[in-house]
Coordinates of C-alpha atoms and ligand atoms in Angstrom, one line a residue:
X198 CA -9.1 33.0 15.6
X199 CA -7.2 35.6 17.8
X200 CA -4.0 35.0 19.6
X201 CA -4.0 31.5 21.1
X202 CA -3.0 30.9 24.7
X203 CA 0.3 29.1 24.5
X204 CA 1.6 26.6 27.0
X205 CA 5.1 27.0 28.5
X206 CA 6.6 24.5 26.1
X207 CA 4.8 26.0 23.1
X208 CA 6.1 29.5 24.1
X209 CA 9.6 28.2 24.5
X210 CA 9.6 26.6 21.0
X211 CA 8.0 29.7 19.5
X212 CA 10.6 31.9 21.1
X213 CA 13.5 29.7 19.8
X214 CA 12.1 29.8 16.3
X215 CA 11.3 33.5 16.4
X216 CA 14.9 34.3 17.4
X217 CA 16.5 32.0 15.0
X218 CA 18.3 33.3 11.9
X219 CA 17.0 30.5 9.7
X220 CA 14.9 27.3 9.8
X221 CA 15.5 24.8 12.6
X222 CA 14.9 21.1 12.7
X223 CA 13.1 19.6 15.8
X224 CA 16.5 18.3 17.0
X225 CA 18.1 21.7 16.8
X226 CA 15.2 23.2 18.7
X227 CA 15.6 20.4 21.3
X228 CA 19.3 21.2 21.7
X229 CA 18.5 24.9 22.2
X230 CA 15.9 24.2 24.8
X231 CA 17.8 21.6 26.9
X232 CA 18.6 24.2 29.5
X233 CA 14.8 24.9 29.7
X234 CA 14.1 21.3 30.7
X235 CA 13.4 19.8 27.3
X236 CA 14.6 16.2 27.2
X237 CA 12.8 14.3 24.4
X238 CA 12.0 15.1 20.8
X239 CA 8.4 14.3 21.5
X240 CA 8.1 17.4 23.7
X241 CA 9.3 19.5 20.8
X242 CA 7.1 17.7 18.2
X243 CA 4.0 18.1 20.4
X244 CA 4.6 21.9 20.8
X245 CA 5.3 22.2 17.0
X246 CA 2.1 20.4 16.1
X247 CA 0.0 23.0 18.0
X248 CA 2.1 25.9 16.7
X249 CA 1.5 24.6 13.1
X250 CA -2.2 24.3 13.8
X251 CA -2.3 27.9 15.1
X252 CA -0.5 29.1 12.0
X253 CA 2.4 30.6 14.0
X254 CA 4.9 28.2 12.5
X255 CA 5.5 26.7 9.1
X256 CA 7.0 23.4 8.2
X257 CA 9.5 23.4 5.2
X258 CA 9.1 19.9 3.8
X259 CA 12.2 20.1 1.6
X260 CA 14.4 20.9 4.6
X261 CA 12.4 19.0 7.2
X262 CA 12.7 22.1 9.3
X263 CA 10.5 24.8 10.9
X264 CA 10.3 28.6 10.7
X265 CA 8.3 31.1 12.6
X266 CA 5.5 32.7 10.5
X267 CA 6.7 36.2 9.5
X268 CA 3.6 37.4 7.7
X269 CA 2.9 41.0 8.6
X270 CA -0.8 40.5 8.2
X271 CA -3.3 38.0 9.6
X272 CA -4.0 35.5 6.9
X273 CA -5.7 32.2 6.3
X274 CA -2.9 29.7 6.2
X275 CA -5.6 27.0 5.8
X276 CA -6.9 28.1 2.4
X277 CA -4.2 30.4 1.3
X278 CA -0.9 29.6 -0.4
X279 CA 2.3 30.0 1.6
X280 CA 5.4 30.5 -0.5
X281 CA 9.0 30.5 0.6
X282 CA 12.2 31.3 -1.1
X283 CA 15.0 29.2 0.4
X284 CA 18.6 30.2 -0.2
X285 CA 20.9 27.1 -0.5
X286 CA 23.9 29.3 0.2
X287 CA 23.1 31.0 3.5
X288 CA 19.9 29.2 4.4
X289 CA 17.8 32.4 4.5
X290 CA 14.1 31.7 4.2
X291 CA 11.6 34.4 3.1
X292 CA 7.9 33.9 3.4
X293 CA 5.5 35.6 1.0
X294 CA 1.9 35.5 -0.1
X295 CA 0.4 36.5 -3.4
X296 CA -3.3 36.8 -4.1
X297 CA -2.9 36.2 -7.9
X298 CA -1.1 32.9 -7.3
X299 CA -3.7 31.9 -4.7
X300 CA -6.6 32.6 -7.0
X301 CA -5.0 30.8 -10.0
X302 CA -4.1 27.7 -8.0
X303 CA -7.4 27.4 -6.3
X304 CA -9.3 27.7 -9.6
X305 CA -7.1 25.0 -11.1
X306 CA -7.6 22.7 -8.1
X307 CA -11.4 23.4 -7.9
X308 CA -11.7 22.4 -11.5
X309 CA -10.4 19.0 -10.5
X310 CA -12.9 18.8 -7.6
X311 CA -9.8 18.4 -5.3
X312 CA -10.1 19.5 -1.7
X313 CA -7.0 21.4 -0.6
X314 CA -5.8 21.0 2.9
X315 CA -2.7 23.1 2.7
X316 CA -0.5 24.6 -0.1
X317 CA 3.1 25.4 0.4
X318 CA 5.4 26.5 -2.4
X319 CA 9.1 26.1 -1.7
X320 CA 11.4 27.9 -4.2
X321 CA 15.1 26.8 -3.8
X322 CA 17.9 28.9 -5.1
X323 CA 20.2 31.6 -4.1
X324 CA 19.5 35.0 -2.5
X325 CA 20.8 38.3 -3.7
X326 CA 24.0 38.1 -1.6
X327 CA 24.8 34.5 -2.5
X328 CA 23.9 34.5 -6.2
Ligands
ZN116 ZN1 2.8 32.6 7.5
ZN117 ZN1 21.9 33.4 0.6

């Protein structure tokens, strides 16, 4: 797919997420970008929709928040499994991918003739320093 050309708003949202210590809700992003001219949640949501589509950002359903993709490699978010550990103490989120999990899950799902759109695993718990 290559690197998509981002609009100004998309770049600003991407920058806010990339520099954030942890996941951010759309409203937190809006607050951070008010000085940049953002006024309505819809502006943030529109940018997030595209960034999600490009695979640059992930949505954490259990937190209703967003994180920048931190994968060191180019990977297929569409078919692959994206897994996160989410620390309930400090809020640290770590993204990881594992080929063995992906293979096993896709085999199980194929056996049910189910067509996967997206697979996200969210593991809640405590990180090393919070445990
Ligand atoms: Zn990713
Ligand atoms: Zn922690």
